[in-house]
XYZ file of C-alpha atoms in Angstrom:
645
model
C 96.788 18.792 -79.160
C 95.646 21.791 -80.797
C 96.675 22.448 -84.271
C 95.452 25.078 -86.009
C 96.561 25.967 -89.853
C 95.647 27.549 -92.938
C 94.399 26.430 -95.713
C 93.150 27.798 -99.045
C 89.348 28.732 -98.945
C 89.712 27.972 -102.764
C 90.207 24.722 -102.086
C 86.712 24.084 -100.992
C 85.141 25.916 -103.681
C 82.864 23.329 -105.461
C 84.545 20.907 -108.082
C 81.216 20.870 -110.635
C 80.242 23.166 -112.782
C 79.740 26.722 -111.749
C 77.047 28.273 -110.726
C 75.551 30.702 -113.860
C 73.089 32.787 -111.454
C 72.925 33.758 -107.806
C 69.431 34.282 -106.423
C 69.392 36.611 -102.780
C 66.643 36.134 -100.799
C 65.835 39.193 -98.537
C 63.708 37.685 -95.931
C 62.990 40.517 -93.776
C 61.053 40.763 -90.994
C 58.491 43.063 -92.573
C 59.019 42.970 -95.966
C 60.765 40.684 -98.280
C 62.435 40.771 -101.575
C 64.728 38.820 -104.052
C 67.069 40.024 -106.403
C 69.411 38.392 -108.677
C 72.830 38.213 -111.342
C 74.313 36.448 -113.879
C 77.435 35.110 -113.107
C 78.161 36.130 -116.690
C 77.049 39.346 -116.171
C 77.947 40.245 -112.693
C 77.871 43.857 -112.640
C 74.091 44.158 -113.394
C 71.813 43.023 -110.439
C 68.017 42.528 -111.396
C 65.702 43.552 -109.186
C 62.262 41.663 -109.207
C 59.167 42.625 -110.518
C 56.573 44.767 -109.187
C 53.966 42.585 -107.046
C 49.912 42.354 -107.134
C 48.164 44.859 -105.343
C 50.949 47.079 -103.727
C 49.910 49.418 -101.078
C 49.597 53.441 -102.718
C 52.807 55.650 -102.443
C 54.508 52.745 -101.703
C 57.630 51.586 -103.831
C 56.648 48.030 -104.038
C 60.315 46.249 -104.470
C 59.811 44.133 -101.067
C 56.787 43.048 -100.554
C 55.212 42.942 -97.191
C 56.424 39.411 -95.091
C 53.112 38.079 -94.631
C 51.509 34.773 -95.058
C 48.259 32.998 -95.746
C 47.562 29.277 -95.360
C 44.111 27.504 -95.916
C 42.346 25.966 -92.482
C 43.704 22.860 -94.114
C 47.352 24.390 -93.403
C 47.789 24.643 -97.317
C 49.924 27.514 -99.094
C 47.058 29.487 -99.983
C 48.951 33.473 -100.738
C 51.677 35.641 -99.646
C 52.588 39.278 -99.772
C 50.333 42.043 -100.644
C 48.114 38.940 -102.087
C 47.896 37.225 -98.296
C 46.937 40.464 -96.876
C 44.001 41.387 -99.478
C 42.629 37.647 -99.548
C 42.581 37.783 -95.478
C 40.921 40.998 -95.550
C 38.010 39.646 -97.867
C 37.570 36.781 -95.914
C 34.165 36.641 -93.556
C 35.255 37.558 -90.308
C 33.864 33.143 -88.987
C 35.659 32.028 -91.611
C 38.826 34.174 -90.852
C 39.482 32.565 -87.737
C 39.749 29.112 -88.963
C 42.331 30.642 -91.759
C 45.948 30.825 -90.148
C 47.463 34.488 -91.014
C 51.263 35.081 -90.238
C 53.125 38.615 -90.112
C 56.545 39.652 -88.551
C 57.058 36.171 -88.170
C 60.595 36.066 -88.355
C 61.031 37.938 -84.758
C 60.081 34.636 -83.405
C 63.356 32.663 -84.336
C 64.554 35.631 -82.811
C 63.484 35.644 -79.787
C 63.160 31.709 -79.286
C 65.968 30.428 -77.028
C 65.413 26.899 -77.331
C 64.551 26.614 -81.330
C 64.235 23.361 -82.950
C 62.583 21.733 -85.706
C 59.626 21.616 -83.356
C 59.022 25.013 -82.617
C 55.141 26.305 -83.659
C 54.130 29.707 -84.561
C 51.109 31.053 -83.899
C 48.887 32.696 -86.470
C 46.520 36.087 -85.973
C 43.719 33.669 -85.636
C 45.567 31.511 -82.091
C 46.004 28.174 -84.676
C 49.607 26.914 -84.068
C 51.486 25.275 -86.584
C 55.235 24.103 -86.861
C 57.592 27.422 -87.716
C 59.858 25.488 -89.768
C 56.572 25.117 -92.220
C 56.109 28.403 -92.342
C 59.279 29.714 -93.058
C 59.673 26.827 -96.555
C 56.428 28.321 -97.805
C 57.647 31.608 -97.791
C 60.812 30.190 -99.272
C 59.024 27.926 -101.809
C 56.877 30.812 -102.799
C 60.375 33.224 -103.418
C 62.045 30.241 -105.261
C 58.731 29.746 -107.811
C 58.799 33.536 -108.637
C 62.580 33.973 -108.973
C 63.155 30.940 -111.499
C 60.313 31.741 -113.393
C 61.656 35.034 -113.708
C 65.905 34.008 -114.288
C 63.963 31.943 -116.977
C 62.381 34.557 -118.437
C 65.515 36.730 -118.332
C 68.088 33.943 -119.596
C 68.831 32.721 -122.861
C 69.513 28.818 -121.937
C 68.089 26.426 -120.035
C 68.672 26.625 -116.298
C 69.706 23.382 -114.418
C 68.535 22.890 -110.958
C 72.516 23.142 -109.621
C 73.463 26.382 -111.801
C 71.503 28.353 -109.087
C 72.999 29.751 -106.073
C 70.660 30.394 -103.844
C 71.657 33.182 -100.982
C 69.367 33.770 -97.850
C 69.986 37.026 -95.217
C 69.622 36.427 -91.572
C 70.894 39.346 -89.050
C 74.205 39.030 -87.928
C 73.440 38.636 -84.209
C 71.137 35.665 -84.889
C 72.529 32.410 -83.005
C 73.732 29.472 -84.539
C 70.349 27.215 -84.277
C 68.355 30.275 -86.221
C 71.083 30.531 -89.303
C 70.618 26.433 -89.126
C 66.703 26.717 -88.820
C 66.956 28.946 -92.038
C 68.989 26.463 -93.775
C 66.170 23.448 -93.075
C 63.639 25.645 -93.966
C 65.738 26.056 -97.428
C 66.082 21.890 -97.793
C 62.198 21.694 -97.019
C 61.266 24.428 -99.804
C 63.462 22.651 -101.723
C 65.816 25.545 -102.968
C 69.109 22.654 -102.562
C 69.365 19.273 -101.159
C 70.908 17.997 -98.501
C 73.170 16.217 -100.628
C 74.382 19.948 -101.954
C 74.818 22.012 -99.565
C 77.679 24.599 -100.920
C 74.331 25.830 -103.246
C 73.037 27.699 -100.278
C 74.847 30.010 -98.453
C 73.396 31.821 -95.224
C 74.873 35.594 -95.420
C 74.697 37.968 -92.660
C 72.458 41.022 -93.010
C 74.739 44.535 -92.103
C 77.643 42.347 -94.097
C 75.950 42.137 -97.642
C 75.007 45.826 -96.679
C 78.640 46.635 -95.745
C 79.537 44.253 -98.952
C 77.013 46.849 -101.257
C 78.310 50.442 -99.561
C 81.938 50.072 -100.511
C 80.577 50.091 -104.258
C 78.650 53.659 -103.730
C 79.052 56.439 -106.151
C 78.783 59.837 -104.517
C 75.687 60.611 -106.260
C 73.830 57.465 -104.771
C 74.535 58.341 -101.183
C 72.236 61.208 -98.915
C 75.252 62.634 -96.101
C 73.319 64.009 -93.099
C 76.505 65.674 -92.050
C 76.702 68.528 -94.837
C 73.624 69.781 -94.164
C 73.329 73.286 -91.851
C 71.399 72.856 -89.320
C 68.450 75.464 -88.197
C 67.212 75.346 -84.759
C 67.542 72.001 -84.763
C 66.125 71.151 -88.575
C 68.275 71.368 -91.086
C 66.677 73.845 -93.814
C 67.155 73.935 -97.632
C 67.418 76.898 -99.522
C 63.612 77.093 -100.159
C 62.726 76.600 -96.665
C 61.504 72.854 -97.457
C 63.412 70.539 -94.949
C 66.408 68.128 -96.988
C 65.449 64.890 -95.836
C 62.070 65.432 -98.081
C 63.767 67.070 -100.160
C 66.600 64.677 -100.620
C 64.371 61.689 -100.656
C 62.393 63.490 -103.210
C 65.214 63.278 -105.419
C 66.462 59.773 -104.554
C 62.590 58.686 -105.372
C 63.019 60.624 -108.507
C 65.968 58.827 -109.400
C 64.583 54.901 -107.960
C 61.632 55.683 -110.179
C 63.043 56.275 -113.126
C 65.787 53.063 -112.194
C 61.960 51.323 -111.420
C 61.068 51.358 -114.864
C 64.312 48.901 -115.786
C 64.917 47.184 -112.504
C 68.047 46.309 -113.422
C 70.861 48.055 -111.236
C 74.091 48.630 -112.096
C 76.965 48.518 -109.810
C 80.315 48.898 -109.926
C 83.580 47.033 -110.644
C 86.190 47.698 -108.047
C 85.581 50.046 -105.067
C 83.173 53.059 -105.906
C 84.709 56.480 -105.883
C 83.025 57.261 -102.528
C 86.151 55.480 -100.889
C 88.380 56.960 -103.064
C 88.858 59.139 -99.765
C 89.410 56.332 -97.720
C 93.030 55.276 -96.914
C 93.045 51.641 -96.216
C 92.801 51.010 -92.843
C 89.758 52.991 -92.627
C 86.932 51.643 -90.546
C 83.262 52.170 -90.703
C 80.339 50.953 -88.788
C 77.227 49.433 -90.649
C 73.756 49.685 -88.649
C 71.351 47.581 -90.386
C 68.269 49.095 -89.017
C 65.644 46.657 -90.045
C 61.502 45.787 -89.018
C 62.912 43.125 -86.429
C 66.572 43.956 -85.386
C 69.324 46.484 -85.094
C 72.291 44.748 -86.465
C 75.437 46.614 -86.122
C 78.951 45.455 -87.859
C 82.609 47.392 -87.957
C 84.116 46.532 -90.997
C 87.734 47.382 -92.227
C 88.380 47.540 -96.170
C 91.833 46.201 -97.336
C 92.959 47.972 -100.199
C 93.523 47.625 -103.488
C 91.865 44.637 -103.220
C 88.903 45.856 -102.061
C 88.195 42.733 -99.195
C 86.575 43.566 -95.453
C 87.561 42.513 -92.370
C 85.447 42.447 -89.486
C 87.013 44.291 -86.420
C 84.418 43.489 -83.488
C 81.925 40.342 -83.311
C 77.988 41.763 -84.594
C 76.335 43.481 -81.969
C 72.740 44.567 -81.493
C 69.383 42.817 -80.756
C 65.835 42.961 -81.175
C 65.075 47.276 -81.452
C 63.715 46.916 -85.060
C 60.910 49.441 -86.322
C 58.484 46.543 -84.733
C 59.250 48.009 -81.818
C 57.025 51.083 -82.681
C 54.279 48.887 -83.700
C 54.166 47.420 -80.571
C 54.348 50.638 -78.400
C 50.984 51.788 -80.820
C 49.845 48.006 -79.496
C 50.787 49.019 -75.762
C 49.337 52.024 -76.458
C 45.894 50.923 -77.386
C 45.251 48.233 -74.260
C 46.202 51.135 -72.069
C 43.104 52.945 -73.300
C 40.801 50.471 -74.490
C 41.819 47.647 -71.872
C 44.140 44.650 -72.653
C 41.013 41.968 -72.551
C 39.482 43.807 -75.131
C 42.361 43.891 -77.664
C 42.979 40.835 -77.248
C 39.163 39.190 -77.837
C 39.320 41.882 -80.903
C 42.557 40.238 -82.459
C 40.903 36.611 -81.637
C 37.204 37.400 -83.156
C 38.290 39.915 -85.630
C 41.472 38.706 -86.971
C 41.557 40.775 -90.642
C 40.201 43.884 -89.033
C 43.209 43.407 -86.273
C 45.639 43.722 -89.312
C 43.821 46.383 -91.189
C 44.684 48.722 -88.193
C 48.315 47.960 -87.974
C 48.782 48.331 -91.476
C 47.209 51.929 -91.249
C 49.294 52.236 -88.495
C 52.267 51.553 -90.284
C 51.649 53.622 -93.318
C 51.361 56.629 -90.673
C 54.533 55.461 -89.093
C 56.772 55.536 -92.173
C 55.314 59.170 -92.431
C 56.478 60.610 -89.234
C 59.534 63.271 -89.604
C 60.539 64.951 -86.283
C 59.240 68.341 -85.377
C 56.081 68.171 -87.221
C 53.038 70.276 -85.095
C 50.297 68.916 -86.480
C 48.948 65.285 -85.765
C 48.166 62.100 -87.456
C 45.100 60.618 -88.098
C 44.321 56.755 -88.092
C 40.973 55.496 -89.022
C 39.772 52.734 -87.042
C 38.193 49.822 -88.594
C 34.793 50.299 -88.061
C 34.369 46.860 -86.800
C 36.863 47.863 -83.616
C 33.800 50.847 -83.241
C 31.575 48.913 -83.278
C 32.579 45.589 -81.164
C 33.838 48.089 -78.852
C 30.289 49.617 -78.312
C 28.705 46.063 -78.187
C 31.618 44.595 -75.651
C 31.940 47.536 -73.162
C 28.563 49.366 -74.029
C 30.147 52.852 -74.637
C 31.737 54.765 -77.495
C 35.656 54.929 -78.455
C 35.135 58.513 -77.834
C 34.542 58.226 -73.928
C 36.918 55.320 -73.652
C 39.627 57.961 -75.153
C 38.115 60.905 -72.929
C 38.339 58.927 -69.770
C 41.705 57.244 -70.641
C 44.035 60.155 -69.673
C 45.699 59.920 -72.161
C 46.224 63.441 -73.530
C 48.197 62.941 -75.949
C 45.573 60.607 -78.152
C 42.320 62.526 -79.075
C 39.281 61.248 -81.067
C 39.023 63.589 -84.182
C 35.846 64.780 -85.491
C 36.133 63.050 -89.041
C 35.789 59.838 -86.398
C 39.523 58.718 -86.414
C 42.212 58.564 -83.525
C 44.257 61.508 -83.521
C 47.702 60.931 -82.150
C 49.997 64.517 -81.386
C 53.066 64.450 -82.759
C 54.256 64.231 -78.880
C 52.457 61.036 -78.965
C 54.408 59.892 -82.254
C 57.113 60.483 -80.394
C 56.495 58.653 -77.255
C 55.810 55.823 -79.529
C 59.306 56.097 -81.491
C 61.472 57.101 -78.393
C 62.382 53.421 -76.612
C 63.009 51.900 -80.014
C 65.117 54.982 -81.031
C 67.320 55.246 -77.464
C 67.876 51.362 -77.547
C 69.363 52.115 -81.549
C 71.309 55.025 -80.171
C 72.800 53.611 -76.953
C 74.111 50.344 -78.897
C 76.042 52.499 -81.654
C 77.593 54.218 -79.091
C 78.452 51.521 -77.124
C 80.031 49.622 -79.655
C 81.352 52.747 -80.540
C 83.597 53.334 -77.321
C 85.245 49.624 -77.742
C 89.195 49.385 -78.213
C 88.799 48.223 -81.891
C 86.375 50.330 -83.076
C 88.216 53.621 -82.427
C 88.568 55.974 -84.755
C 85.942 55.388 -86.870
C 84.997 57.600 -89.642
C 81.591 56.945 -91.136
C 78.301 55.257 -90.202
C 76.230 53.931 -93.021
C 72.421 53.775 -91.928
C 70.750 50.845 -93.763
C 67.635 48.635 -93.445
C 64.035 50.031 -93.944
C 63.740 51.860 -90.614
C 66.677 53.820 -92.255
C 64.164 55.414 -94.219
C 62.524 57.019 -91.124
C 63.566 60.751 -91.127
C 62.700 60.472 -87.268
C 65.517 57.794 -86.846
C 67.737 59.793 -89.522
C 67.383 62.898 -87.512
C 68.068 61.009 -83.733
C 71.360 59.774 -85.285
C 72.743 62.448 -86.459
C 71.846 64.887 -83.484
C 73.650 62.145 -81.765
C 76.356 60.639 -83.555
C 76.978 63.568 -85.967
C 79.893 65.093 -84.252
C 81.709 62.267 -84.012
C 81.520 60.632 -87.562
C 80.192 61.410 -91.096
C 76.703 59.726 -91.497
C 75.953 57.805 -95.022
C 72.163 57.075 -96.254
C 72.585 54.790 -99.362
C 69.696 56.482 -102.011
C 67.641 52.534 -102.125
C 68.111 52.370 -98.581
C 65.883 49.229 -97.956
C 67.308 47.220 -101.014
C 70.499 47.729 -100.140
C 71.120 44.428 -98.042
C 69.345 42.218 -101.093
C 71.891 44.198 -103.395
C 74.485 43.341 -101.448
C 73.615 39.605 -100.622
C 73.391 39.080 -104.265
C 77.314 40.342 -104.315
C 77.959 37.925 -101.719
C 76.602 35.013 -103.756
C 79.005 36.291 -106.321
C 82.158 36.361 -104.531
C 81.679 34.389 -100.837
C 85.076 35.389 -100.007
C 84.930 39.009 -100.054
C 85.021 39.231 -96.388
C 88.311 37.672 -95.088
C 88.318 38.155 -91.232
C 84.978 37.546 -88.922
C 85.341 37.838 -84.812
C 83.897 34.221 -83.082
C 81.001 35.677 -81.944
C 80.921 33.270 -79.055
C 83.604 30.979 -77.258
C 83.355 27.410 -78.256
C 84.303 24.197 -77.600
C 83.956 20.608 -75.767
C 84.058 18.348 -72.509
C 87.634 16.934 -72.294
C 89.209 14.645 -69.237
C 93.321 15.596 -68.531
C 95.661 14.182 -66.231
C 94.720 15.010 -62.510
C 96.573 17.499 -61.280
C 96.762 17.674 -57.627
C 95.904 21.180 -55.808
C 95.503 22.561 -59.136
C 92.022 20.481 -60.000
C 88.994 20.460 -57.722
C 88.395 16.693 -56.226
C 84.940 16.615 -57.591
C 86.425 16.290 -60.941
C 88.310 13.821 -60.265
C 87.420 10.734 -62.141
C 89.745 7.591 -61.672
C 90.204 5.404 -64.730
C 91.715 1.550 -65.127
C 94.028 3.398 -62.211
C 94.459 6.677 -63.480
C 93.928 9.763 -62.188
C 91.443 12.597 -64.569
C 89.944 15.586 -64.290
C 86.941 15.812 -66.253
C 84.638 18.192 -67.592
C 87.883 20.489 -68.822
C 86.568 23.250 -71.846
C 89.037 22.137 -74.590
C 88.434 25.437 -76.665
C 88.062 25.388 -80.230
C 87.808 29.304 -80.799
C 87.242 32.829 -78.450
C 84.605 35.196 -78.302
C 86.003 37.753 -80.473
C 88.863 36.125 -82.000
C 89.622 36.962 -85.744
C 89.079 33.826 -87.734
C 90.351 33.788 -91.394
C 88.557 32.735 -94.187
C 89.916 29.028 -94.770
C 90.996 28.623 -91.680
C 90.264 25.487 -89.709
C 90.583 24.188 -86.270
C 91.617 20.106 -86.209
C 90.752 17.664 -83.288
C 91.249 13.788 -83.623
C 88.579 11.489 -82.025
C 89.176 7.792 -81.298
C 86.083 5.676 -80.826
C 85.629 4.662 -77.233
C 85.105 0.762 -78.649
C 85.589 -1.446 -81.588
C 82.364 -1.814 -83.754
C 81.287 1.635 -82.827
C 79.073 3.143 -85.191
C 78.867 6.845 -84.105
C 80.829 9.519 -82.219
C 78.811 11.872 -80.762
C 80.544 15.339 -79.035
C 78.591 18.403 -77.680
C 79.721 21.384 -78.021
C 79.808 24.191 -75.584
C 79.713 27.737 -75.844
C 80.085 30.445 -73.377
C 79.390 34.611 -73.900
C 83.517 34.923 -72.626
C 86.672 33.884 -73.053
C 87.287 33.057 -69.037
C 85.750 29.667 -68.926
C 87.805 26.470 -67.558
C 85.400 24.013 -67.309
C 82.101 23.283 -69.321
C 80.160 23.566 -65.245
C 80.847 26.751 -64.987
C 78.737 29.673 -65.005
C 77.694 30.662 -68.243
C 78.409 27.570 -70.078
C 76.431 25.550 -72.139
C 75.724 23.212 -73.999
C 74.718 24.797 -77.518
C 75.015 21.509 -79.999
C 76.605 18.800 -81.264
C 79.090 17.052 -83.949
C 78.184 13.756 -85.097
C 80.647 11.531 -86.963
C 79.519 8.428 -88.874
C 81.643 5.747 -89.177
C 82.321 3.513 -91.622
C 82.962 0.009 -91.222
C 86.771 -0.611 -90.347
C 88.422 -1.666 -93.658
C 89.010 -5.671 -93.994
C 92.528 -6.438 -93.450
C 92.843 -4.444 -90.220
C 93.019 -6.910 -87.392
C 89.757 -5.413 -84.855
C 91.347 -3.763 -81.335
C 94.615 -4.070 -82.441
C 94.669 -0.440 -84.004
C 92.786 2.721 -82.283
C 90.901 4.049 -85.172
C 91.346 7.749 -85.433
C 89.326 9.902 -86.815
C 90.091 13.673 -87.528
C 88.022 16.542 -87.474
C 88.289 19.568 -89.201
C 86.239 22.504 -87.998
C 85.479 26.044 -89.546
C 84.512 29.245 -87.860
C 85.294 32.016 -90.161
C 82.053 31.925 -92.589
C 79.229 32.364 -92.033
C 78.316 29.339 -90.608
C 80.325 26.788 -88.660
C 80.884 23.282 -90.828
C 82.681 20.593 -89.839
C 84.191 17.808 -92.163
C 86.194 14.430 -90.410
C 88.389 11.644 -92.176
C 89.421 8.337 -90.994
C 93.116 8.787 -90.286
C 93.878 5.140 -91.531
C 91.756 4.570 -94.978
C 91.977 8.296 -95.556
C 88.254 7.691 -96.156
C 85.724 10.864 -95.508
C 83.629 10.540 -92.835
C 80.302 11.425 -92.600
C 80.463 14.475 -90.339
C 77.634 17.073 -89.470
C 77.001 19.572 -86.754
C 73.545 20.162 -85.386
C 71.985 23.077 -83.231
C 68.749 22.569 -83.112
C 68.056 19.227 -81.731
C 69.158 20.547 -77.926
């Protein structure tokens, strides 16, 4: 029987002593960050300090996601660090070293993730992801204490930290559990506490940071005129430079402090707002576009989330691939890949001049861009194919790539283009998609986040496409805005009340036969009764608004006396029109597993069913699960695995 009832979330709020500082980890899937707050003081967030050897022109807040390990798989650097110590490296040596960038697309991507799953580095070594990923972590957690320390008066205990990690909002279950592991391994909590960590969803912190802008902290696209197509200021300069000018201007002088300042209440940018309001966040990021319609509830300020996350793996990696494409196509896909495999560090050195040229690219630009090949890729190219980059480019076709006469490639801005374009459309088509769904009518503003946010080629796309139908918001720091906003999170977890069930769930359960209405290969008979089995006994619906602190309850009886375990998968299905866990669609994502204790003395064995009642959650972040023996009122031991499928 299905009984579903509220409770208050306060009630699970931990019983110990508070928390004094929250710690947000921005792992990102090209650069990462942390930022953090005083529960004392919540209303300043510190941002962290500048790191070693930052690339030029850059503002080094994030630094880039990239990690080194010795040949004997030891942490060796990561960040800008990783990437300079590679590069030094002799090119033999390199390829015994095991290099990892835009790493995090993998849990991504991975369908069947478990604790098993290896990554590959630049060099071909494997090695398990899970490692990987606590490095990173370990490495954030050594540099944020030492810095909280630094910054606070008393002595930090190990449980005064809250730790907060960002994952996208359209990541599965098993990958927001994979980032939780990776958290016990680093050692940021134990398993013993788990409430320290919580998992928060990328465009939601975002969301969680916009409804605090001040007018002056936000760029609108829409009140800008529009010139043949670019928008022109009054000096003829176009705004997004000149806007971004000034928001530089203004994070540059903010640099020099690093502490940020936000405010209490709502900002006076929603002062316009009427609750009721609704507003789209797309979280444009290096690995995903993450896209979430939230609803703010005034006065109080809380969200609700009107449609389950939406989007998928069009990230600014996207680009960096096309360049990738774009190379085998002239220089031949065996060679690239023998170039990546005997010249790791040179490999990199070209995608990170690649990149820098990227971030550069504004739409309607005539002239080209130049990117200087390593002249190791010259070089082996001669030696491999016996003839010059030049010919290879003059008898590739490819018209839009030239060979410039200081010795670099040359790519037209039609070729910058060509190179944007896919990633761009995919962007475009799932905003407005989402955008023509029942619950998302009406809505008034998009905020563009994430670090491909910053692209004015991006900026420009969405507005020539979305601008008529809703006001377009560019938050000043747009690629700290989701570690602001995780950091707010970690403050208050239940600032967003209502999340949609972004998949159907549930498990196997036998009914009574029913004749004509049940197929007869489900019938199972049973110490002479008739059942159908395999019946979806659903917990939650795709899409269905799930309160914070609300739970779903299900009692289990072991299947024999003395048993130690209960064991139930759980299914999950992509709709809502499932009957039984065969059908199309369905399967079999993970499963519950309730310890239990020994039966309490005094109970005479078989005589009473033990019962044991489980109590399930879908409306954070993360699903949890907690069970207690009916009879002894005892807790059992109750967790809920993904991975181990």
């Amino acid at each position: 029987p299905q009984e579903t009832e509220l409770n208050q979330p306060e009630a699970r709020q931990r019983k110990s002593r508070p928390f004094s500082v929250v710690v947000a980890i921005d792992f990102g899937t090209t650069s990462s960050g942390y930022a953090f707050s005083f529960t004392g003081d919540p209303e300043a967030i510190h941002m962290m300090r500048r790191w070693e050897g930052g690339d030029p022109g850059v503002a080094n807040q994030k630094s880039p996601t990239s990690l080194l390990l010795t040949p004997e798989l030891k942490f060796h650097s990561f960040g800008f660090a990783a990437r300079d110590s590679y590069h030094d490296l002799d090119p033999e040596e390199a390829q015994h070293w095991l290099y990892f960038d835009k790493f995090k697309m993998k849990i991504h991507s991975i369908s069947d993730l478990t604790m098993e799953t290896e990554l590959e580095a630049v060099s071909g070594r494997r090695v398990k992801a899970i490692e990987v990923f606590a490095h990173a972590l370990r490495f954030f957690k050594e540099h944020a204490l030492k810095e909280v320390k630094d910054q606070s008066s008393s002595v930090l205990e190990r449980d005064e930290v809250r730790w907060v990690i960002t994952v996208p909002a359209v990541w599965r279950q098993p990958a927001k559990q994979f980032m939780r592991e990776a958290a016990y391994l680093a050692e940021l909590v134990s398993h013993d506490s788990p409430e320290q960590l919580l998992i928060a969803l990328e465009p939601e912190a975002a969301s969680i940071y916009c409804r605090k802008l001040r007018l002056h902290q936000v760029i609108d696209l829409s009140l800008r005129p529009m010139s043949n197509g670019f928008s022109l200021e009054s000096d003829g300069s176009r705004p997004f430079d000149s806007s971004f000018r000034q928001a530089r201007e203004q994070l540059r002088k903010a640099r020099h402090s690093r502490t940020f300042l936000v405010e209490s209440g709502t900002g006076e940018f929603w002062s316009e707002m009427q609750t009721g309001d609704r507003y789209i966040v797309a979280d444009c990021g290096g690995g995903t576009v993450d896209l979430t319609v939230h609803q703010i509830e005034q006065p109080q300020g809380t969200l609700k989330e009107l449609y389950k996350a939406s989007g998928g793996p069009y990230g600014a990696v996207g680009v960096d691939l096309a360049f990738e494409a774009m190379l085998c196509q002239i220089f031949g896909e065996d060679f690239i890949d023998s170039f990546k495999a005997k010249r790791p560090a040179a490999w990199v050195d070209l995608t990170i001049a690649f990149e820098a040229r990227k971030r550069t690219a504004t739409p309607g630009r005539s002239n080209g861009l130049n990117i200087s090949l390593p002249f190791s890729f010259i070089d082996y190219y001669k030696r491999h194919r016996g003839q010059s980059v030049e010919t290879a480019l003059r008898k590739s076709n490819m018209n839009i790539v030239k060979w410039s006469s200081q010795g670099m490639l040359r790519l037209t801005a039609e070729a910058m283009n060509e190179l944007f374009q896919p990633t761009i459309n995919n962007i475009i088509k799932h905003i407005e998609e989402l955008m023509k769904k029942q619950e998302v009518q009406g809505v008034r503003f998009l905020f563009l986040v994430g670090g491909f946010a910053e692209s004015p080629m991006l900026q420009q796309a969405v507005q020539n496409a979305l601008g008529q139908t809703c006001r377009i918001i560019i938050p000043q720091d747009v690629g700290l805005t989701i570690l602001k906003g995780a950091v707010l999170f970690g403050l208050d977890p239940t600032v967003v009340r209502v999340r949609r069930c972004p998949l159907t769930y549930g498990v196997g359960v036998l009914n009574r036969f029913v004749e004509g209405r049940h197929p007869r290969d489900k019938l199972l008979v049973k110490e002479g009764r008739e059942w159908c089995t395999d019946i979806l006994d659903r917990f939650v619906s795709v899409d269905q608004s799930v309160a914070l602190g609300e739970v779903v309850r299900r009692s289990y009886t072991p299947a024999r006396t003395g048993q130690r375990k209960i064991i139930i998968n759980i299914y999950c299905s992509a709709t809502d029109d499932v009957v039984y866990i065969s059908d199309p669609g369905v399967r079999k994502c993970g499963a519950i597993t309730l310890d239990l204790p020994e039966a309490l003395p005094g109970t005479v064995a078989g005589v009473e069913r033990r019962e044991i009642r489980a109590t399930m959650q879908f409306g954070d972040t993360e699903i949890k699960v907690m069970a207690v023996d009916v009879a002894s009122e005892r807790t059992v031991r109750a967790t809920i695995d993904f991975l181990s499928n």
